[in-house]
Amino acid sequence: MYAVPDQSGKLAVVTGANSGTGKEAARRLAEAGARVVLAVRTPAKGEQARAEILARHPRAQLEVRRVDLADLASVAAFADGLLADAVPLDLLVNNAGVMAPPRRMATADGFELQFGSNFLGPFALTARLLPALLAAPAPRVATMSSIMAHFGRIDFGDLQWERRRYQPMLSYAQSKLADLMMARHLAELAAERGWPLRSTAAHPGYTRTNLQTAGASLATGRPSRLHRLTSALDFLPKQEVGTGAEPLLYAATAADAAPGGYYGPDGPFELTGPTTTARVARGALDRGAAARLWAAAERLTGVEAASVG
């Protein structure tokens, strides 16, 4: 099991920290001494997660704050609140996401739900929190991608799935490819601008969480074809959340996690196993496309990260 290095005196923000890999990451960061903000859409669920972590680690320093990554106003309010604290932010963990709602849905700002929640929301959050991150001595941003990124394609002519027939898993794949491209481009931007920030990415392989069922049941309230498909693929190797969160924790805290590095399980097809360097999706190797996607995200969200520093 990966042992998180001492995080005493550090402040970490973990999105989607009420369940799954986010909750596990928050627990282990707090156990290692970090003060952790559980950034969640539903505060009641965040408070429940906080209570469960405190039951295991009574000395954990945990705070619940609301952020809805599908609402840029909520992202701005969360970031403004954190910046108002005037405390350096040592670690941002972009973990929250939604997977494969059965029909095309939109965020509060009119973006396709997966592209908006999984990529544009985390992008805006990261960009808005850059002042707090750059106030820390060695800040880090770790972003959760997916092995589905290998099946993703960034269609710059139709990022929101308005012209094409909406396909839940391909939309998800595009959003997670975008996350990987964001993490790698942020690492390049940090190097170019002389920021001390280290940006990394990870994927959890095939981990048992509610991600596959929660998104798949949106708009219908019942299991979708994705849920039935994952049930049919139950023979595939899968792992529990404790192991599945380790690539993200490694990306977020390991001393030798490289800027722009990507980490995942080392088993067959990267589905399970101890953490190792993951294979980068071909689409994320195109630096020009990553820069173009970054510019598109700045335009769509109205947040210009390049102006910071």
PDB file of C-alpha atoms in Angstrom, residues 62-283:
ATOM      1  CA  LEU A  62     -11.514  18.397   7.962  1.00  0.00           C
ATOM      2  CA  GLU A  63     -13.806  21.100   6.658  1.00  0.00           C
ATOM      3  CA  VAL A  64     -16.770  20.770   4.306  1.00  0.00           C
ATOM      4  CA  ARG A  65     -17.371  23.434   1.662  1.00  0.00           C
ATOM      5  CA  ARG A  66     -19.836  23.415  -1.204  1.00  0.00           C
ATOM      6  CA  VAL A  67     -18.833  23.532  -4.842  1.00  0.00           C
ATOM      7  CA  ASP A  68     -20.837  22.427  -7.869  1.00  0.00           C
ATOM      8  CA  LEU A  69     -18.474  21.918 -10.785  1.00  0.00           C
ATOM      9  CA  ALA A  70     -21.451  22.016 -13.150  1.00  0.00           C
ATOM     10  CA  ASP A  71     -22.063  25.653 -12.179  1.00  0.00           C
ATOM     11  CA  LEU A  72     -19.320  28.217 -12.841  1.00  0.00           C
ATOM     12  CA  ALA A  73     -20.896  30.655 -10.382  1.00  0.00           C
ATOM     13  CA  SER A  74     -20.549  28.027  -7.673  1.00  0.00           C
ATOM     14  CA  VAL A  75     -16.938  27.420  -8.684  1.00  0.00           C
ATOM     15  CA  ALA A  76     -16.221  31.158  -8.476  1.00  0.00           C
ATOM     16  CA  ALA A  77     -17.900  31.439  -5.065  1.00  0.00           C
ATOM     17  CA  PHE A  78     -15.921  28.493  -3.694  1.00  0.00           C
ATOM     18  CA  ALA A  79     -12.628  29.881  -5.019  1.00  0.00           C
ATOM     19  CA  ASP A  80     -13.398  33.380  -3.744  1.00  0.00           C
ATOM     20  CA  GLY A  81     -14.118  31.966  -0.290  1.00  0.00           C
ATOM     21  CA  LEU A  82     -10.856  30.089  -0.202  1.00  0.00           C
ATOM     22  CA  LEU A  83      -8.872  33.057  -1.505  1.00  0.00           C
ATOM     23  CA  ALA A  84     -10.488  35.270   1.135  1.00  0.00           C
ATOM     24  CA  ASP A  85      -8.938  33.054   3.802  1.00  0.00           C
ATOM     25  CA  ALA A  86      -5.527  34.271   2.562  1.00  0.00           C
ATOM     26  CA  VAL A  87      -3.983  30.874   3.298  1.00  0.00           C
ATOM     27  CA  PRO A  88      -1.609  29.229   0.800  1.00  0.00           C
ATOM     28  CA  LEU A  89      -3.064  26.154  -0.885  1.00  0.00           C
ATOM     29  CA  ASP A  90      -0.547  23.319  -1.047  1.00  0.00           C
ATOM     30  CA  LEU A  91      -2.609  20.762  -2.944  1.00  0.00           C
ATOM     31  CA  LEU A  92      -5.649  20.708  -5.210  1.00  0.00           C
ATOM     32  CA  VAL A  93      -7.038  17.281  -6.073  1.00  0.00           C
ATOM     33  CA  ASN A  94      -9.418  17.422  -9.049  1.00  0.00           C
ATOM     34  CA  ASN A  95     -11.244  14.165  -8.432  1.00  0.00           C
ATOM     35  CA  ALA A  96     -14.994  14.776  -8.838  1.00  0.00           C
ATOM     36  CA  GLY A  97     -16.745  13.683 -11.995  1.00  0.00           C
ATOM     37  CA  VAL A  98     -19.861  12.293 -13.614  1.00  0.00           C
ATOM     38  CA  MET A  99     -19.945   9.304 -15.937  1.00  0.00           C
ATOM     39  CA  ALA A 100     -22.194   8.596 -18.899  1.00  0.00           C
ATOM     40  CA  PRO A 101     -25.657  10.027 -18.234  1.00  0.00           C
ATOM     41  CA  PRO A 102     -27.913   8.229 -20.735  1.00  0.00           C
ATOM     42  CA  ARG A 103     -29.026  11.348 -22.571  1.00  0.00           C
ATOM     43  CA  ARG A 104     -27.367  14.656 -23.254  1.00  0.00           C
ATOM     44  CA  MET A 105     -27.757  16.946 -20.278  1.00  0.00           C
ATOM     45  CA  ALA A 106     -26.472  20.465 -19.674  1.00  0.00           C
ATOM     46  CA  THR A 107     -24.737  22.308 -16.856  1.00  0.00           C
ATOM     47  CA  ALA A 108     -26.062  25.514 -15.338  1.00  0.00           C
ATOM     48  CA  ASP A 109     -24.036  27.384 -17.965  1.00  0.00           C
ATOM     49  CA  GLY A 110     -25.336  25.349 -20.911  1.00  0.00           C
ATOM     50  CA  PHE A 111     -22.320  23.089 -21.430  1.00  0.00           C
ATOM     51  CA  GLU A 112     -22.732  19.381 -22.120  1.00  0.00           C
ATOM     52  CA  LEU A 113     -22.771  17.877 -18.627  1.00  0.00           C
ATOM     53  CA  GLN A 114     -19.705  15.630 -18.828  1.00  0.00           C
ATOM     54  CA  PHE A 115     -17.497  18.133 -20.648  1.00  0.00           C
ATOM     55  CA  GLY A 116     -18.678  20.856 -18.276  1.00  0.00           C
ATOM     56  CA  SER A 117     -18.482  18.938 -14.990  1.00  0.00           C
ATOM     57  CA  ASN A 118     -15.428  16.806 -15.683  1.00  0.00           C
ATOM     58  CA  PHE A 119     -13.282  19.343 -17.504  1.00  0.00           C
ATOM     59  CA  LEU A 120     -14.496  22.953 -17.648  1.00  0.00           C
ATOM     60  CA  GLY A 121     -15.454  23.063 -13.962  1.00  0.00           C
ATOM     61  CA  PRO A 122     -12.109  21.661 -12.751  1.00  0.00           C
ATOM     62  CA  PHE A 123     -10.294  23.919 -15.213  1.00  0.00           C
ATOM     63  CA  ALA A 124     -12.049  27.010 -13.846  1.00  0.00           C
ATOM     64  CA  LEU A 125     -11.453  25.888 -10.264  1.00  0.00           C
ATOM     65  CA  THR A 126      -7.755  25.290 -10.894  1.00  0.00           C
ATOM     66  CA  ALA A 127      -7.314  28.599 -12.682  1.00  0.00           C
ATOM     67  CA  ARG A 128      -9.171  30.582 -10.019  1.00  0.00           C
ATOM     68  CA  LEU A 129      -7.166  28.957  -7.221  1.00  0.00           C
ATOM     69  CA  LEU A 130      -3.794  29.606  -8.845  1.00  0.00           C
ATOM     70  CA  PRO A 131      -3.089  32.668  -6.637  1.00  0.00           C
ATOM     71  CA  ALA A 132      -3.517  30.537  -3.501  1.00  0.00           C
ATOM     72  CA  LEU A 133      -1.527  27.686  -5.015  1.00  0.00           C
ATOM     73  CA  LEU A 134       1.341  29.929  -6.073  1.00  0.00           C
ATOM     74  CA  ALA A 135       1.472  31.377  -2.555  1.00  0.00           C
ATOM     75  CA  ALA A 136       2.539  27.932  -1.286  1.00  0.00           C
ATOM     76  CA  PRO A 137       6.228  26.911  -1.412  1.00  0.00           C
ATOM     77  CA  ALA A 138       5.723  23.739  -3.451  1.00  0.00           C
ATOM     78  CA  PRO A 139       2.106  23.571  -4.659  1.00  0.00           C
ATOM     79  CA  ARG A 140       0.669  20.614  -6.515  1.00  0.00           C
ATOM     80  CA  VAL A 141      -2.406  19.909  -8.630  1.00  0.00           C
ATOM     81  CA  ALA A 142      -3.414  16.291  -9.252  1.00  0.00           C
ATOM     82  CA  THR A 143      -6.197  15.597 -11.737  1.00  0.00           C
ATOM     83  CA  MET A 144      -8.137  12.366 -12.159  1.00  0.00           C
ATOM     84  CA  SER A 145      -8.391  11.085 -15.713  1.00  0.00           C
ATOM     85  CA  SER A 146      -9.490   7.614 -16.856  1.00  0.00           C
ATOM     86  CA  ILE A 147      -8.345   4.724 -19.005  1.00  0.00           C
ATOM     87  CA  MET A 148     -11.288   5.773 -21.174  1.00  0.00           C
ATOM     88  CA  ALA A 149      -9.136   8.722 -22.260  1.00  0.00           C
ATOM     89  CA  HIS A 150      -7.599   6.320 -24.797  1.00  0.00           C
ATOM     90  CA  PHE A 151     -10.970   6.272 -26.578  1.00  0.00           C
ATOM     91  CA  GLY A 152     -11.444  10.021 -26.445  1.00  0.00           C
ATOM     92  CA  ARG A 153     -11.190  12.553 -29.250  1.00  0.00           C
ATOM     93  CA  ILE A 154     -11.340  16.310 -28.874  1.00  0.00           C
ATOM     94  CA  ASP A 155     -13.753  17.552 -31.514  1.00  0.00           C
ATOM     95  CA  PHE A 156     -13.055  21.281 -31.548  1.00  0.00           C
ATOM     96  CA  GLY A 157     -15.974  21.805 -33.904  1.00  0.00           C
ATOM     97  CA  ASP A 158     -18.440  20.207 -31.504  1.00  0.00           C
ATOM     98  CA  LEU A 159     -17.055  20.135 -27.952  1.00  0.00           C
ATOM     99  CA  GLN A 160     -20.583  20.186 -26.509  1.00  0.00           C
ATOM    100  CA  TRP A 161     -22.100  17.329 -28.554  1.00  0.00           C
ATOM    101  CA  GLU A 162     -24.620  19.637 -30.186  1.00  0.00           C
ATOM    102  CA  ARG A 163     -24.103  18.522 -33.787  1.00  0.00           C
ATOM    103  CA  ARG A 164     -23.204  14.891 -33.322  1.00  0.00           C
ATOM    104  CA  ARG A 165     -25.541  12.270 -31.922  1.00  0.00           C
ATOM    105  CA  TYR A 166     -24.764  12.167 -28.209  1.00  0.00           C
ATOM    106  CA  GLN A 167     -22.906   9.022 -27.152  1.00  0.00           C
ATOM    107  CA  PRO A 168     -22.517   8.749 -23.364  1.00  0.00           C
ATOM    108  CA  MET A 169     -19.238   6.829 -23.198  1.00  0.00           C
ATOM    109  CA  LEU A 170     -17.531   8.742 -26.002  1.00  0.00           C
ATOM    110  CA  SER A 171     -18.539  11.996 -24.345  1.00  0.00           C
ATOM    111  CA  TYR A 172     -17.069  10.713 -21.089  1.00  0.00           C
ATOM    112  CA  ALA A 173     -13.903   9.660 -22.920  1.00  0.00           C
ATOM    113  CA  GLN A 174     -13.545  13.137 -24.440  1.00  0.00           C
ATOM    114  CA  SER A 175     -13.907  14.784 -21.031  1.00  0.00           C
ATOM    115  CA  LYS A 176     -11.292  12.543 -19.404  1.00  0.00           C
ATOM    116  CA  LEU A 177      -8.883  13.026 -22.300  1.00  0.00           C
ATOM    117  CA  ALA A 178      -9.377  16.752 -21.781  1.00  0.00           C
ATOM    118  CA  ASP A 179      -8.477  16.329 -18.096  1.00  0.00           C
ATOM    119  CA  LEU A 180      -5.238  14.588 -19.001  1.00  0.00           C
ATOM    120  CA  MET A 181      -4.395  17.264 -21.551  1.00  0.00           C
ATOM    121  CA  MET A 182      -5.136  19.966 -18.984  1.00  0.00           C
ATOM    122  CA  ALA A 183      -2.812  18.402 -16.419  1.00  0.00           C
ATOM    123  CA  ARG A 184       0.018  18.066 -18.896  1.00  0.00           C
ATOM    124  CA  HIS A 185      -0.433  21.570 -20.315  1.00  0.00           C
ATOM    125  CA  LEU A 186      -0.523  23.076 -16.825  1.00  0.00           C
ATOM    126  CA  ALA A 187       2.830  21.409 -16.142  1.00  0.00           C
ATOM    127  CA  GLU A 188       4.232  23.000 -19.303  1.00  0.00           C
ATOM    128  CA  LEU A 189       2.765  26.376 -18.416  1.00  0.00           C
ATOM    129  CA  ALA A 190       4.305  26.188 -14.936  1.00  0.00           C
ATOM    130  CA  ALA A 191       7.718  25.436 -16.423  1.00  0.00           C
ATOM    131  CA  GLU A 192       7.429  28.271 -18.942  1.00  0.00           C
ATOM    132  CA  ARG A 193       6.402  30.827 -16.330  1.00  0.00           C
ATOM    133  CA  GLY A 194       8.781  29.653 -13.613  1.00  0.00           C
ATOM    134  CA  TRP A 195       5.991  28.629 -11.239  1.00  0.00           C
ATOM    135  CA  PRO A 196       6.975  26.137  -8.506  1.00  0.00           C
ATOM    136  CA  LEU A 197       3.704  24.269  -9.190  1.00  0.00           C
ATOM    137  CA  ARG A 198       3.761  20.551 -10.070  1.00  0.00           C
ATOM    138  CA  SER A 199       0.810  19.306 -12.128  1.00  0.00           C
ATOM    139  CA  THR A 200       0.185  15.565 -12.472  1.00  0.00           C
ATOM    140  CA  ALA A 201      -2.598  13.186 -13.479  1.00  0.00           C
ATOM    141  CA  ALA A 202      -3.803   9.714 -12.570  1.00  0.00           C
ATOM    142  CA  HIS A 203      -6.440   7.146 -13.346  1.00  0.00           C
ATOM    143  CA  PRO A 204      -7.948   4.528 -10.991  1.00  0.00           C
ATOM    144  CA  GLY A 205      -8.169   1.577 -13.385  1.00  0.00           C
ATOM    145  CA  TYR A 206     -11.328  -0.412 -12.760  1.00  0.00           C
ATOM    146  CA  THR A 207     -12.272   0.515  -9.203  1.00  0.00           C
ATOM    147  CA  ARG A 208     -15.503  -0.268  -7.380  1.00  0.00           C
ATOM    148  CA  THR A 209     -17.223   3.101  -6.788  1.00  0.00           C
ATOM    149  CA  ASN A 210     -20.649   4.590  -7.431  1.00  0.00           C
ATOM    150  CA  LEU A 211     -19.351   6.514 -10.464  1.00  0.00           C
ATOM    151  CA  GLN A 212     -20.645   4.012 -13.000  1.00  0.00           C
ATOM    152  CA  THR A 213     -24.146   3.902 -11.521  1.00  0.00           C
ATOM    153  CA  ALA A 214     -24.683   7.482 -10.327  1.00  0.00           C
ATOM    154  CA  GLY A 215     -24.181   9.145 -13.706  1.00  0.00           C
ATOM    155  CA  ALA A 216     -25.808   6.332 -15.614  1.00  0.00           C
ATOM    156  CA  SER A 217     -29.036   6.787 -13.638  1.00  0.00           C
ATOM    157  CA  LEU A 218     -29.314  10.534 -14.183  1.00  0.00           C
ATOM    158  CA  ALA A 219     -32.487  11.714 -15.920  1.00  0.00           C
ATOM    159  CA  THR A 220     -34.106   8.298 -15.656  1.00  0.00           C
ATOM    160  CA  GLY A 221     -33.734   7.260 -12.023  1.00  0.00           C
ATOM    161  CA  ARG A 222     -33.029   3.713 -13.138  1.00  0.00           C
ATOM    162  CA  PRO A 223     -29.973   1.768 -14.371  1.00  0.00           C
ATOM    163  CA  SER A 224     -28.993   2.513 -17.946  1.00  0.00           C
ATOM    164  CA  ARG A 225     -27.321   0.444 -20.618  1.00  0.00           C
ATOM    165  CA  LEU A 226     -23.973   1.429 -19.099  1.00  0.00           C
ATOM    166  CA  HIS A 227     -24.974  -0.110 -15.784  1.00  0.00           C
ATOM    167  CA  ARG A 228     -26.097  -3.272 -17.538  1.00  0.00           C
ATOM    168  CA  LEU A 229     -22.855  -3.318 -19.524  1.00  0.00           C
ATOM    169  CA  THR A 230     -20.674  -2.997 -16.432  1.00  0.00           C
ATOM    170  CA  SER A 231     -22.670  -5.787 -14.824  1.00  0.00           C
ATOM    171  CA  ALA A 232     -22.052  -7.941 -17.877  1.00  0.00           C
ATOM    172  CA  LEU A 233     -18.325  -7.181 -17.618  1.00  0.00           C
ATOM    173  CA  ASP A 234     -18.217  -8.281 -13.999  1.00  0.00           C
ATOM    174  CA  PHE A 235     -15.653 -10.934 -14.923  1.00  0.00           C
ATOM    175  CA  LEU A 236     -13.012  -8.233 -15.465  1.00  0.00           C
ATOM    176  CA  PRO A 237     -10.507  -7.718 -12.655  1.00  0.00           C
ATOM    177  CA  LYS A 238     -11.456  -4.845 -10.404  1.00  0.00           C
ATOM    178  CA  GLN A 239     -10.168  -3.393  -7.173  1.00  0.00           C
ATOM    179  CA  GLU A 240     -11.451  -1.768  -4.034  1.00  0.00           C
ATOM    180  CA  VAL A 241     -11.354   1.962  -3.530  1.00  0.00           C
ATOM    181  CA  GLY A 242      -8.363   1.832  -1.176  1.00  0.00           C
ATOM    182  CA  THR A 243      -6.148   0.593  -3.986  1.00  0.00           C
ATOM    183  CA  GLY A 244      -7.960   2.533  -6.687  1.00  0.00           C
ATOM    184  CA  ALA A 245      -7.209   5.863  -4.992  1.00  0.00           C
ATOM    185  CA  GLU A 246      -3.480   5.190  -4.785  1.00  0.00           C
ATOM    186  CA  PRO A 247      -2.476   6.451  -8.262  1.00  0.00           C
ATOM    187  CA  LEU A 248      -4.170   9.759  -7.431  1.00  0.00           C
ATOM    188  CA  LEU A 249      -2.500   9.930  -4.026  1.00  0.00           C
ATOM    189  CA  TYR A 250       0.847   9.105  -5.603  1.00  0.00           C
ATOM    190  CA  ALA A 251       0.386  11.794  -8.245  1.00  0.00           C
ATOM    191  CA  ALA A 252      -0.588  14.256  -5.518  1.00  0.00           C
ATOM    192  CA  THR A 253       2.117  13.587  -2.947  1.00  0.00           C
ATOM    193  CA  ALA A 254       5.001  11.400  -4.125  1.00  0.00           C
ATOM    194  CA  ALA A 255       8.361  13.150  -4.205  1.00  0.00           C
ATOM    195  CA  ASP A 256       9.266  11.473  -7.505  1.00  0.00           C
ATOM    196  CA  ALA A 257       5.967  12.083  -9.305  1.00  0.00           C
ATOM    197  CA  ALA A 258       7.152  13.992 -12.364  1.00  0.00           C
ATOM    198  CA  PRO A 259       5.645  17.267 -13.593  1.00  0.00           C
ATOM    199  CA  GLY A 260       3.138  16.238 -16.244  1.00  0.00           C
ATOM    200  CA  GLY A 261       3.415  12.635 -15.044  1.00  0.00           C
ATOM    201  CA  TYR A 262       0.536  10.189 -15.389  1.00  0.00           C
ATOM    202  CA  TYR A 263      -0.026   7.281 -12.998  1.00  0.00           C
ATOM    203  CA  GLY A 264      -2.288   4.242 -12.816  1.00  0.00           C
ATOM    204  CA  PRO A 265      -2.415   0.548 -11.898  1.00  0.00           C
ATOM    205  CA  ASP A 266       0.311  -1.747 -13.271  1.00  0.00           C
ATOM    206  CA  GLY A 267      -1.856  -4.828 -13.899  1.00  0.00           C
ATOM    207  CA  PRO A 268      -3.187  -6.143 -17.240  1.00  0.00           C
ATOM    208  CA  PHE A 269      -4.782  -3.341 -19.262  1.00  0.00           C
ATOM    209  CA  GLU A 270      -4.044  -1.022 -16.301  1.00  0.00           C
ATOM    210  CA  LEU A 271      -7.226  -2.215 -14.602  1.00  0.00           C
ATOM    211  CA  THR A 272      -5.822  -3.175 -11.195  1.00  0.00           C
ATOM    212  CA  GLY A 273      -2.615  -3.359  -9.242  1.00  0.00           C
ATOM    213  CA  PRO A 274      -0.014  -1.203  -7.539  1.00  0.00           C
ATOM    214  CA  THR A 275       0.713   2.236  -8.910  1.00  0.00           C
ATOM    215  CA  THR A 276       3.059   2.728 -11.827  1.00  0.00           C
ATOM    216  CA  THR A 277       3.593   5.167 -14.681  1.00  0.00           C
ATOM    217  CA  ALA A 278       0.561   4.963 -16.948  1.00  0.00           C
ATOM    218  CA  ARG A 279       0.487   5.004 -20.726  1.00  0.00           C
ATOM    219  CA  VAL A 280      -0.528   8.453 -21.967  1.00  0.00           C
ATOM    220  CA  ALA A 281      -3.416   8.491 -24.426  1.00  0.00           C
ATOM    221  CA  ARG A 282      -2.264   9.387 -27.918  1.00  0.00           C
ATOM    222  CA  GLY A 283      -4.498  12.449 -28.051  1.00  0.00           C
TER     223      GLY A 283
END
